[in-house]
Tab-separated table of C-alpha atoms in Angstrom:
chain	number	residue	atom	x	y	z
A	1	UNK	CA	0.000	0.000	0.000
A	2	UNK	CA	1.372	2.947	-0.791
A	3	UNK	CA	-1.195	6.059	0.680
A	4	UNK	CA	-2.897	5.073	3.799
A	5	UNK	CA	-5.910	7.803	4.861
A	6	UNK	CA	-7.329	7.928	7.888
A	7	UNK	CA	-10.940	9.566	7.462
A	8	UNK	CA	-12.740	11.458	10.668
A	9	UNK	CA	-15.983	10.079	9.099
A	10	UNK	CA	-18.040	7.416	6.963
A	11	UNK	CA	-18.948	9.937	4.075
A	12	UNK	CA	-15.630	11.668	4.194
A	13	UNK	CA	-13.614	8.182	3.783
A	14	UNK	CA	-15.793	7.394	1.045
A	15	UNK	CA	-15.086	11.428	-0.377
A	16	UNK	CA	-11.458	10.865	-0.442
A	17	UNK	CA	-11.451	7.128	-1.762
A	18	UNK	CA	-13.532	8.530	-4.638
A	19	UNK	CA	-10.919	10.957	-5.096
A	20	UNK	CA	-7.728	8.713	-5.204
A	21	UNK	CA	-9.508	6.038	-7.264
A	22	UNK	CA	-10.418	8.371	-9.832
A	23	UNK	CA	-7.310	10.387	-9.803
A	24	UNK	CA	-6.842	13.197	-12.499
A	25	UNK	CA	-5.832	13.112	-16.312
A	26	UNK	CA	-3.927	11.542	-17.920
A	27	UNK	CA	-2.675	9.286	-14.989
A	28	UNK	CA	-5.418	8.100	-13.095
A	29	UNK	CA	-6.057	6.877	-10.131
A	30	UNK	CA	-5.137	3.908	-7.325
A	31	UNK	CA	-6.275	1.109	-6.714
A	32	UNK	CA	-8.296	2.581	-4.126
A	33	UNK	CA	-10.348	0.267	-0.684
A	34	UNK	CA	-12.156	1.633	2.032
A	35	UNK	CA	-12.554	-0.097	5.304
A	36	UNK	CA	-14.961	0.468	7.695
A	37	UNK	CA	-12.889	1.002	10.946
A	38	UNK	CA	-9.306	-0.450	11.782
A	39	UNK	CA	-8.994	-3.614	9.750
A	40	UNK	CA	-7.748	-6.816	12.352
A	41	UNK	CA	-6.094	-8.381	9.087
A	42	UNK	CA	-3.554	-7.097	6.701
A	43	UNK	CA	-5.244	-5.499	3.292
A	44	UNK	CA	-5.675	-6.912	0.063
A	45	UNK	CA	-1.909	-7.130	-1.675
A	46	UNK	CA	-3.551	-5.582	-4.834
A	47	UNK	CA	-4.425	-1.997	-3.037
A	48	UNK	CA	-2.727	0.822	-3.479
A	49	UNK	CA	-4.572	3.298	-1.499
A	50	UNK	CA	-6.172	2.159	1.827
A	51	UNK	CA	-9.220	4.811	3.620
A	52	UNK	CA	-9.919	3.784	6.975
A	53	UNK	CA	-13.698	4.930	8.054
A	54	UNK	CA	-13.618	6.044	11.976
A	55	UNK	CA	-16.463	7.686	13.912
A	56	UNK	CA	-14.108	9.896	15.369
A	57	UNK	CA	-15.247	13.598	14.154
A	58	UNK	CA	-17.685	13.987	17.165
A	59	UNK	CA	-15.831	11.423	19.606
A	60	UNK	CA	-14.190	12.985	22.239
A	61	UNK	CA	-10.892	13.888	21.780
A	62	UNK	CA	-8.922	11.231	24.028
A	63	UNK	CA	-11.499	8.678	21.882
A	64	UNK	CA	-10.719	9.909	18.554
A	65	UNK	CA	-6.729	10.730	19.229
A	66	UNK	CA	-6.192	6.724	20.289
A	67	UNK	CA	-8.469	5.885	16.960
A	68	UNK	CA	-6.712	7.768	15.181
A	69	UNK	CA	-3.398	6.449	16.145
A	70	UNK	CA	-4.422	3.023	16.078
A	71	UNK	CA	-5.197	3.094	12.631
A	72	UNK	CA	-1.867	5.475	11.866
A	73	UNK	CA	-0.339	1.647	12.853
A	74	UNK	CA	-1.907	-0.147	10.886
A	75	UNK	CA	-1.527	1.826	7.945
A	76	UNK	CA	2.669	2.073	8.595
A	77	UNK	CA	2.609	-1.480	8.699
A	78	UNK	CA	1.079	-2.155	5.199
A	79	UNK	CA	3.785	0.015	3.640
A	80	UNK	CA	2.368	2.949	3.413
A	81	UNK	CA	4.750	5.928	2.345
A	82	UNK	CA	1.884	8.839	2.583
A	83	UNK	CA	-0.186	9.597	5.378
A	84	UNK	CA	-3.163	11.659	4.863
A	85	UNK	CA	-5.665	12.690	7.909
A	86	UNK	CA	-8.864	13.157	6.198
A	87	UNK	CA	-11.886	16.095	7.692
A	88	UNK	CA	-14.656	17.560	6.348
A	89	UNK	CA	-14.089	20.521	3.433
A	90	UNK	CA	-15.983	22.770	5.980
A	91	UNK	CA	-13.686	21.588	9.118
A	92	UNK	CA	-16.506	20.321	10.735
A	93	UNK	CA	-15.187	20.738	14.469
A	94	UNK	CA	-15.314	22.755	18.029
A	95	UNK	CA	-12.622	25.463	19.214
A	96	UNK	CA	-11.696	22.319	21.136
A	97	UNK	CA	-10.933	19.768	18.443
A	98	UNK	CA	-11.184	16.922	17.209
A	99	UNK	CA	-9.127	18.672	14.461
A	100	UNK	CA	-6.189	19.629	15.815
A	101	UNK	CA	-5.569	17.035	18.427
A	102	UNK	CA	-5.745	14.570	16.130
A	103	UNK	CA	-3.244	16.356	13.875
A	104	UNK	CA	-0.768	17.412	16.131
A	105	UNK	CA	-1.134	13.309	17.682
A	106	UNK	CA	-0.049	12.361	13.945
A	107	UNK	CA	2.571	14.671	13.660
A	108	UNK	CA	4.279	13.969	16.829
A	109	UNK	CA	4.032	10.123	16.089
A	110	UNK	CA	5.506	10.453	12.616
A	111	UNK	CA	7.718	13.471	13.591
A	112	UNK	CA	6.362	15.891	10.783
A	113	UNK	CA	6.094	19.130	11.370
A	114	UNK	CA	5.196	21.982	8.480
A	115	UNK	CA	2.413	19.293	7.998
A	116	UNK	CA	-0.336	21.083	4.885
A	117	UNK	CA	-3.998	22.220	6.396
A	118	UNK	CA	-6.248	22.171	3.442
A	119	UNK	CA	-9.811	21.747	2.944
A	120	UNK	CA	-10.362	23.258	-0.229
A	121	UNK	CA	-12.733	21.056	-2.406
A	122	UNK	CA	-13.359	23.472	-5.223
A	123	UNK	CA	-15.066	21.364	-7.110
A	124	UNK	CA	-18.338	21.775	-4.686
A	125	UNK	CA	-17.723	25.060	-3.663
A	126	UNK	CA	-15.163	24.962	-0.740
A	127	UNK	CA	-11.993	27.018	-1.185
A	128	UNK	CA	-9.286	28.891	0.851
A	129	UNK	CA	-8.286	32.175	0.605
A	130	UNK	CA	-6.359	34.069	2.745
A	131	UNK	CA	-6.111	31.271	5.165
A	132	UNK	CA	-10.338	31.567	5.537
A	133	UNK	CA	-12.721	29.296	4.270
A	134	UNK	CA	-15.415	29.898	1.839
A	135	UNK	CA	-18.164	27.867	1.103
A	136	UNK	CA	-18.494	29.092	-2.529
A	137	UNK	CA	-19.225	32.965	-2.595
A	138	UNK	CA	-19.686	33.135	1.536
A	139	UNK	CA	-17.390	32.802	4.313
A	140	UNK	CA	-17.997	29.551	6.267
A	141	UNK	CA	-19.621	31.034	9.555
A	142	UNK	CA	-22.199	32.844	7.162
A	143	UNK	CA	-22.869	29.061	4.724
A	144	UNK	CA	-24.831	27.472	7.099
A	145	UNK	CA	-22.448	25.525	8.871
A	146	UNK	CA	-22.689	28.469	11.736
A	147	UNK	CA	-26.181	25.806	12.420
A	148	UNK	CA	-24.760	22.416	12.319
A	149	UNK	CA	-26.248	20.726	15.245
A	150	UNK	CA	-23.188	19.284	16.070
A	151	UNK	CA	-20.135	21.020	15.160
A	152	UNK	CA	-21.374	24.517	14.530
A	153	UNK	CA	-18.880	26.494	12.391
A	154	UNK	CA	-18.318	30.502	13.667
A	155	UNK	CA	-14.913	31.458	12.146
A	156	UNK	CA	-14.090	30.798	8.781
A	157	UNK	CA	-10.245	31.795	9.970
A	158	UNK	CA	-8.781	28.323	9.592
A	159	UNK	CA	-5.845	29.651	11.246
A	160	UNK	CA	-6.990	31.111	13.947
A	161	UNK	CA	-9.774	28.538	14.264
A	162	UNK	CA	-6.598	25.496	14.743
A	163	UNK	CA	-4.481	27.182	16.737
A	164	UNK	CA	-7.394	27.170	19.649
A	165	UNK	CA	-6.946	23.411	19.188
A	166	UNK	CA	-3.182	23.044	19.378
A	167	UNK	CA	-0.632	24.415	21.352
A	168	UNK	CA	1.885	24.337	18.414
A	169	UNK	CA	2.050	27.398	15.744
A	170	UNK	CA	-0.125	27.727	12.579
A	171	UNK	CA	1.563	29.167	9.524
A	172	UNK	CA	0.108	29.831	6.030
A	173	UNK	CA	0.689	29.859	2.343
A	174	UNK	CA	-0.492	32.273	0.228
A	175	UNK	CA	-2.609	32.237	-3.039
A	176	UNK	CA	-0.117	34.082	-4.548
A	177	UNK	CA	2.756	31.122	-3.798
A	178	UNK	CA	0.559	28.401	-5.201
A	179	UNK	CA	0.220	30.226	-8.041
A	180	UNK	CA	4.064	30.614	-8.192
A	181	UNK	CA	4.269	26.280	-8.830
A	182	UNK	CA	5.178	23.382	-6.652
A	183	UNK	CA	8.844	24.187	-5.943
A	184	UNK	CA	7.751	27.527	-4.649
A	185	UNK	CA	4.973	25.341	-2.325
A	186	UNK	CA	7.218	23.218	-1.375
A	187	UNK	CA	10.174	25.517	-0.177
A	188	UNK	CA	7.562	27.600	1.947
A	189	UNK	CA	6.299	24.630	3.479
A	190	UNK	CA	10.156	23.752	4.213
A	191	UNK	CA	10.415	27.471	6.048
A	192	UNK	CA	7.467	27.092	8.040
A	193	UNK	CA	8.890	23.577	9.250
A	194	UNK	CA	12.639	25.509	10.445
A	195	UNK	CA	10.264	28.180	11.805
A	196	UNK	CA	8.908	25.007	13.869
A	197	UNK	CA	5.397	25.280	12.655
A	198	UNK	CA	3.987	22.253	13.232
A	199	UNK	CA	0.632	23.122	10.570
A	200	UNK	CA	0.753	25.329	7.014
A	201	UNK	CA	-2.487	26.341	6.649
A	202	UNK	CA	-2.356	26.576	2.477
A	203	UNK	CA	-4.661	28.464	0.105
A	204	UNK	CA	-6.487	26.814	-3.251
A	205	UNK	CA	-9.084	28.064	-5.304
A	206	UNK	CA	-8.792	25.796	-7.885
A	207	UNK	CA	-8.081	22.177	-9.374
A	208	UNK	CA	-4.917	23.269	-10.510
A	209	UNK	CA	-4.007	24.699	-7.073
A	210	UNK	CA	-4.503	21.473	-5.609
A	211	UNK	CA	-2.275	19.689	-8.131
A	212	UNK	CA	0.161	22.557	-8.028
A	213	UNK	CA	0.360	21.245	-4.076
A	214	UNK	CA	0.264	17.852	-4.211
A	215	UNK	CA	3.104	17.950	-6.483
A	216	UNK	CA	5.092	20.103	-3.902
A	217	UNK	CA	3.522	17.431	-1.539
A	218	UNK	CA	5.242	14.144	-3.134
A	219	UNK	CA	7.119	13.801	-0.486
A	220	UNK	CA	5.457	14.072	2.611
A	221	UNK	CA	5.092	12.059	5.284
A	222	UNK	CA	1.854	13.332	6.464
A	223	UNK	CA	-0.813	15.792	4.867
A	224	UNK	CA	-4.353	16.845	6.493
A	225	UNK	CA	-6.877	18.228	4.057
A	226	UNK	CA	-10.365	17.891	2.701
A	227	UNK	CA	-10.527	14.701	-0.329
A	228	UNK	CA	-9.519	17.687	-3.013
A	229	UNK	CA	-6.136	17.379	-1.020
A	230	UNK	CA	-5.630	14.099	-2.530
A	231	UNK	CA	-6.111	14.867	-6.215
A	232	UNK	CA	-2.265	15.272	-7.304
A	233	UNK	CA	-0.671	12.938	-5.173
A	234	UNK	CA	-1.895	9.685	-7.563
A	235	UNK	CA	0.164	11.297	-10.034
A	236	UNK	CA	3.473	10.877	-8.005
A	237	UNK	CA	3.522	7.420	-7.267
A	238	UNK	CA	2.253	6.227	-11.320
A	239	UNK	CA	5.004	8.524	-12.775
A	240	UNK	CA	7.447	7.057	-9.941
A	241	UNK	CA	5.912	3.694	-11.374
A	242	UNK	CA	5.192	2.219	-8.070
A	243	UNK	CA	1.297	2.278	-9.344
A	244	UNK	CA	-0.543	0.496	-11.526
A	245	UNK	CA	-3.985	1.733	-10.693
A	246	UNK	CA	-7.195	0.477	-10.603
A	247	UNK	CA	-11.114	-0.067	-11.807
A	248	UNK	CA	-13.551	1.503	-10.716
A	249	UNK	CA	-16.848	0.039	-12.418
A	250	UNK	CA	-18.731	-2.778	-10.971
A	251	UNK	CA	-21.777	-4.597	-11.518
A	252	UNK	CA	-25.235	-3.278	-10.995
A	253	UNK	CA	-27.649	-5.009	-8.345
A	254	UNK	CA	-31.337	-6.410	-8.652
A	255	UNK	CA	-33.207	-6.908	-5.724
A	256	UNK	CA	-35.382	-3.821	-3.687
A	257	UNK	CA	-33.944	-0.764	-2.679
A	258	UNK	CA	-33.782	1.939	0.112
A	259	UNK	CA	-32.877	5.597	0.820
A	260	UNK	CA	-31.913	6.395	4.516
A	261	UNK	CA	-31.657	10.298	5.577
A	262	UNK	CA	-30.035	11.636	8.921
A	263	UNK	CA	-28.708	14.851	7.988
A	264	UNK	CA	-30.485	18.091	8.439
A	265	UNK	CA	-28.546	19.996	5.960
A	266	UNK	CA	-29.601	22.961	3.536
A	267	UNK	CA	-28.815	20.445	0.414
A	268	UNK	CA	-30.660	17.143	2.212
A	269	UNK	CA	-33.627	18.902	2.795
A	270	UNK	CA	-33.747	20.367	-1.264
A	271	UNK	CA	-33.134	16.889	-1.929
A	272	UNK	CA	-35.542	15.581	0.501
A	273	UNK	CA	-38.568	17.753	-0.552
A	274	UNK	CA	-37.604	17.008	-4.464
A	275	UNK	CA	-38.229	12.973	-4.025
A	276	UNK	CA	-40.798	13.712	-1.958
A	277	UNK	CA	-43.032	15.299	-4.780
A	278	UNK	CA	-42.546	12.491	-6.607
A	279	UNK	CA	-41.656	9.181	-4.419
A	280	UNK	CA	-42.831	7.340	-1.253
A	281	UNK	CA	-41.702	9.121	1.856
A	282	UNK	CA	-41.780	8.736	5.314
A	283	UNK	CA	-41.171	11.954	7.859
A	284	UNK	CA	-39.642	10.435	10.965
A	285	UNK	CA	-41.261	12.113	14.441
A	286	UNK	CA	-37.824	12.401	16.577
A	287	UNK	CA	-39.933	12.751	19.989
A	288	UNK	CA	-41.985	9.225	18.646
A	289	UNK	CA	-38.088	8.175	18.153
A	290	UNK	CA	-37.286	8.658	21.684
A	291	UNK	CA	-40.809	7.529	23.104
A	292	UNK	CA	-40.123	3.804	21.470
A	293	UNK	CA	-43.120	4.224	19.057
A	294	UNK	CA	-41.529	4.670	16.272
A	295	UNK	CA	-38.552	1.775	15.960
A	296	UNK	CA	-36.772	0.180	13.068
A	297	UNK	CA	-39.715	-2.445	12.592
A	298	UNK	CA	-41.610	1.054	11.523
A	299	UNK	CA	-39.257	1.871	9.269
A	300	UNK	CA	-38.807	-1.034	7.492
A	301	UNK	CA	-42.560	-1.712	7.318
A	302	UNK	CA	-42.972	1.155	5.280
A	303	UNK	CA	-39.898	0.472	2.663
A	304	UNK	CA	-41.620	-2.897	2.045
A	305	UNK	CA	-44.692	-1.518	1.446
A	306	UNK	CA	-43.407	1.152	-1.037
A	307	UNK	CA	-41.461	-1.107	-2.967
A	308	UNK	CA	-40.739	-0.010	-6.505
A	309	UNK	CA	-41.259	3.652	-5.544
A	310	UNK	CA	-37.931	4.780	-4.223
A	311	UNK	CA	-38.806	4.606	-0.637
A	312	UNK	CA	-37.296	7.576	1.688
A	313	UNK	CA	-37.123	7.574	5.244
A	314	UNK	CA	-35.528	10.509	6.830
A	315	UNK	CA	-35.199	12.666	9.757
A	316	UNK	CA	-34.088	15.974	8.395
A	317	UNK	CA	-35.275	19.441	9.760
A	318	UNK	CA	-34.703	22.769	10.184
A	319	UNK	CA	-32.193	24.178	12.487
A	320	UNK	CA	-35.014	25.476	14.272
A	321	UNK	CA	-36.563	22.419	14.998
A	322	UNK	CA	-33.667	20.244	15.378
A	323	UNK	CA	-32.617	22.639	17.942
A	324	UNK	CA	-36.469	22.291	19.798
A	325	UNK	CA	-35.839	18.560	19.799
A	326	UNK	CA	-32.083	18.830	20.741
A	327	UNK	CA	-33.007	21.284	24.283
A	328	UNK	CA	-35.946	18.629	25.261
A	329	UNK	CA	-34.017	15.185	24.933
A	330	UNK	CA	-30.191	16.404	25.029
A	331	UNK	CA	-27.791	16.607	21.839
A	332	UNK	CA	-26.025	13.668	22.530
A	333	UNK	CA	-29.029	11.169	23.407
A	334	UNK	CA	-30.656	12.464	20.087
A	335	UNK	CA	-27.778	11.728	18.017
A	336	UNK	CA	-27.150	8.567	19.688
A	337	UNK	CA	-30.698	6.763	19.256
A	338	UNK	CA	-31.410	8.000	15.844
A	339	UNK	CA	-27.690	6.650	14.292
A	340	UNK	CA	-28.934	3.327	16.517
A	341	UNK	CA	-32.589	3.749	15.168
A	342	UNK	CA	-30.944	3.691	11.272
A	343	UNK	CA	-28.399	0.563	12.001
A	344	UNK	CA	-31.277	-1.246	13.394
A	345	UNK	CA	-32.896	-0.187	9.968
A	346	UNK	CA	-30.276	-1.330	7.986
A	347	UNK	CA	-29.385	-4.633	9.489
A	348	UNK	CA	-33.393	-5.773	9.057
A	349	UNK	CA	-32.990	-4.368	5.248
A	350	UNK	CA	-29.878	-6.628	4.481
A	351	UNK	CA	-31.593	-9.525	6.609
A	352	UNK	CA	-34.903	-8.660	4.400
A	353	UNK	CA	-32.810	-9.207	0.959
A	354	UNK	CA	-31.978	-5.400	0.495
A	355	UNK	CA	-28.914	-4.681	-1.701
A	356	UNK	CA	-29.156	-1.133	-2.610
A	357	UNK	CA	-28.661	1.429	0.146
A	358	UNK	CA	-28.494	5.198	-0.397
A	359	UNK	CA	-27.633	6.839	2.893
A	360	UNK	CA	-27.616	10.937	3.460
A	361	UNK	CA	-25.376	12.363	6.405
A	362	UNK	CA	-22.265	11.830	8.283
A	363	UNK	CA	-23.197	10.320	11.065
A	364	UNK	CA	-26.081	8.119	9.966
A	365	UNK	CA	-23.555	7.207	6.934
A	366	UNK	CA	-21.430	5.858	9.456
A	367	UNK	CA	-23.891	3.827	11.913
A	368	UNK	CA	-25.419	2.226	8.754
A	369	UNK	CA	-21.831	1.642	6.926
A	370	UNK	CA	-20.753	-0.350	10.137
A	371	UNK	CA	-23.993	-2.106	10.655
A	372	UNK	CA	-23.909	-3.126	6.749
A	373	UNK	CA	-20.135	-4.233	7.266
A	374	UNK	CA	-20.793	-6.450	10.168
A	375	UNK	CA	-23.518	-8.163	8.395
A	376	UNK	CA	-21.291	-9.005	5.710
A	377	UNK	CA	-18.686	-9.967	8.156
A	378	UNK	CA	-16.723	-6.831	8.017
A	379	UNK	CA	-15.174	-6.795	4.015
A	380	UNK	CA	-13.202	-4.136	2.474
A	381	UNK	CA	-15.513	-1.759	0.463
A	382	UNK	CA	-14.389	-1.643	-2.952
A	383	UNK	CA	-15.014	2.016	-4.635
A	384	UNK	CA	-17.215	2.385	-7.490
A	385	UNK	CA	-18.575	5.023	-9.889
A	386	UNK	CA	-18.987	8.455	-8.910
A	387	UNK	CA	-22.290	9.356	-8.566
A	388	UNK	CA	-21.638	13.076	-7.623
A	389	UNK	CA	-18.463	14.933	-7.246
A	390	UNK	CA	-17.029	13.213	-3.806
A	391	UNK	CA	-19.819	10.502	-3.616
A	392	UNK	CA	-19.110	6.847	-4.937
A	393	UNK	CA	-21.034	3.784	-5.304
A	394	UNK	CA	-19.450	1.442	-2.684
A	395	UNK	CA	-19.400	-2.826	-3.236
A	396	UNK	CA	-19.422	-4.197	0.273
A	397	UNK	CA	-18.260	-8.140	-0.063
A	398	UNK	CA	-17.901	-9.996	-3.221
A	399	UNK	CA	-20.213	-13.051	-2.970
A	400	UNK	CA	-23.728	-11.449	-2.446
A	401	UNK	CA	-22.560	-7.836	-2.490
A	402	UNK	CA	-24.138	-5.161	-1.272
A	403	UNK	CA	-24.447	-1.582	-3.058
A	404	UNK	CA	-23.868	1.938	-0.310
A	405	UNK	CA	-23.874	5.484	-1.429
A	406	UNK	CA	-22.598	7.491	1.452
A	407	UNK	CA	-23.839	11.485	0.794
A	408	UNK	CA	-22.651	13.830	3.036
A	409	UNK	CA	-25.179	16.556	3.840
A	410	UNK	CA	-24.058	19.394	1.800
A	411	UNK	CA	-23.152	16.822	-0.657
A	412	UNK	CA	-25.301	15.953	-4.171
A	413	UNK	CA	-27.491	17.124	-6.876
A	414	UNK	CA	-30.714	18.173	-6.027
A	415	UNK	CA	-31.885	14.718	-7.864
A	416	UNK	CA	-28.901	12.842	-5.937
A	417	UNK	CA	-31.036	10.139	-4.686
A	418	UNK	CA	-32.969	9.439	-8.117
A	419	UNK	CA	-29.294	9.163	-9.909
A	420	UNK	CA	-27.448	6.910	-7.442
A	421	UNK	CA	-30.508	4.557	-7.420
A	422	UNK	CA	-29.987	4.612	-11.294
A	423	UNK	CA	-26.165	3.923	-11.203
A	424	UNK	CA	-26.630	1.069	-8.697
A	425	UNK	CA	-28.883	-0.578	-11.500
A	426	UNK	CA	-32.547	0.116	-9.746
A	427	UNK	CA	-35.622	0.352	-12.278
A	428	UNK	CA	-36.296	3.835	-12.338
């Protein structure tokens, strides 16, 4: 293995995997596997890029730092010559981590220090500038993300934002370096190191920024970025020929289907109300949820019944009324029985013959991802088609495979759940 990725999330693992799998032109991509938590075996010999999902965006810190570092181990020991700690493109986290702890745990452990910040995902709208984070034409506090239920985002200062989560120095590179090429990248990021920064928070506002920097990046030990920070870096191990690459289509399924939505996000919700004018759709009462009437046996019930029309069962609301529901029952316990409340779902769907799962949200990505994986005996996920920019088709175990789209909740077309349906070879 030759780039080993540890992802803070279900959705973001599957994000970057896309993005190393697919690659850029003319080269290509890796021969890319995601695995849902630290694998207890050694990988395939074929893969070239391993992304290990963890849970640990929301953990607490001491939780996610020991993750983290657990599967930093595992990754060293399959070869791996890259490191590459994978967060959200809006740096989903709280003034006291998981962000920063996690990085500067990393760091220490491989001895790196002028290690590259970057969340830029241009492609859907996230770039840096400045060393602040925009969320296409609007700073990040003023996106929407200044709501998330969980990790509200208030400063779009990524800078000033990580070093209230580390007690090491933040430095930055400018727009105006990237656009100078990769040797000008890469001796900057060699300053900030002597200067004993231990992060280089680095603008891109484009594609070709992010290959300008991950060929100044080929190599590093360790890099932390959103999946657009993994664009260039296939590039340097094919030309280095220690790649061959890999394929990315796979077979469609038969069998029923199911759509599965946790996150209340602006996007969700558009796509939400969209298959909802046209599909089966169920509208899940949280405070029903946390009463016991409504359990996965409801759920489920009412995907069989709506067979053949695209059933959607979701959760999404506004901030406003997440935020109702959140002060009556507690954050935490909310979060915690609806990701159950979706596993449960999931496990009964597989058990039921269910082979095509399309799953909205970070966190209910990664309860159902796990459940799925421990039906199936806990297989590498082999990467598929994109369906939209950052979102493949997964294959979970070869025999009697199973089909997952993980959608983050900003992520996707307004149709998103219609087209990865189609891809994954339902009758629409």
């Amino acid at each position: 293995m030759l780039i080993g990725v540890i992802a803070d999330d279900f959705t973001g693992a599957s994000d970057i995997a896309n993005t190393l799998a697919k690659g850029a032109a003319p080269e290509g991509g890796l021969a890319t596997a995601q695995f849902p938590g630290v694998p207890n075996s050694p990988a395939p010999a074929h893969i070239e890029a391993g992304v290990i999902s963890l849970k640990s965006r929301t953990a607490p810190v001491e939780e996610a730092v020991s993750e983290s570092l657990a599967a930093l181990e595992w990754l060293l020991a399959q070869g791996c010559q890259q490191i590459i700690f994978k967060y959200c493109s809006t740096f989903d986290s709280t003034s006291e981590g998981n962000i920063g702890p996690v990085g500067q745990a990393l760091a220490l452990a491989m001895n790196a220090r002028g290690v590259v910040v970057c969340p830029a995902f241009p492609t859907v709208g996230r770039t840096v500038y400045q060393g602040h984070l925009f969320v296409f034409d609007k700073l990040l506090n003023e996106s929407g993300m200044q709501n998330h239920p969980l990790t509200p985002m208030t400063d779009p200062d990524i800078r000033r934002f990580l070093s209230l989560q580390t007690e090491w120095s933040v430095g930055h590179v400018a727009q105006a370096v990237v656009s100078a090429g990769s040797e000008a990248v890469a001796a900057a990021l060699a300053d900030d190191a002597r200067r004993g920064n231990m992060f280089t928070v680095v603008d891109a506002t484009s594609d070709q920024d992010l290959m300008t920097i991950g060929a100044a990046l080929q190599d590093a030990s360790l890099i932390t970025g959103g999946s657009g920070i993994a664009l260039g870096l296939p590039r340097n191990f094919i030309r280095k020929r220690l790649a061959r690459g890999g394929d990315t289509t796979l077979d469609a399924q038969t069998g029923p289907d199911a759509i599965l939505a946790g996150s209340c996000s602006g996007a969700t919700r558009e796509q939400v109300d969209l298959h909802a004018s046209r599909q089966a759709t169920y509208a899940i009462d949280v405070p029903d949820v946390m009463s016991g009437k409504v359990t996965a046996d409801t759920l489920v019930a009412f995907i069989a019944e709506n067979q053949g029309k695209q059933p959607l069962v979701y959760s999404s609301g506004t901030p406003e009324a997440v935020r109702k529901i959140q002060e009556k029952f507690g954050r935490d316990k909310v979060a915690a029985t609806l990701d159950a409340l979706f596993a449960d779902t999931a496990r009964q769907l597989i058990g039921n013959g269910y082979r095509k799962i399309v799953v909205a949200g970070g966190e209910t990505s990664g309860a159902v991802a796990q459940a799925v994986a421990d039906e199936l005996g806990n297989p590498a996920m082999q990467i598929g088609p994109e369906i939209d920019p950052g979102i493949p088709v997964l294959k979970v175990g070869e025999t009697d495979p199973v089909l997952l789209a993980l959608k983050s909740g900003n992520f996707g077309a307004p149709d998103f759940f219609k087209k990865a349906l189609s891809i994954m070879g339902a009758d629409i």
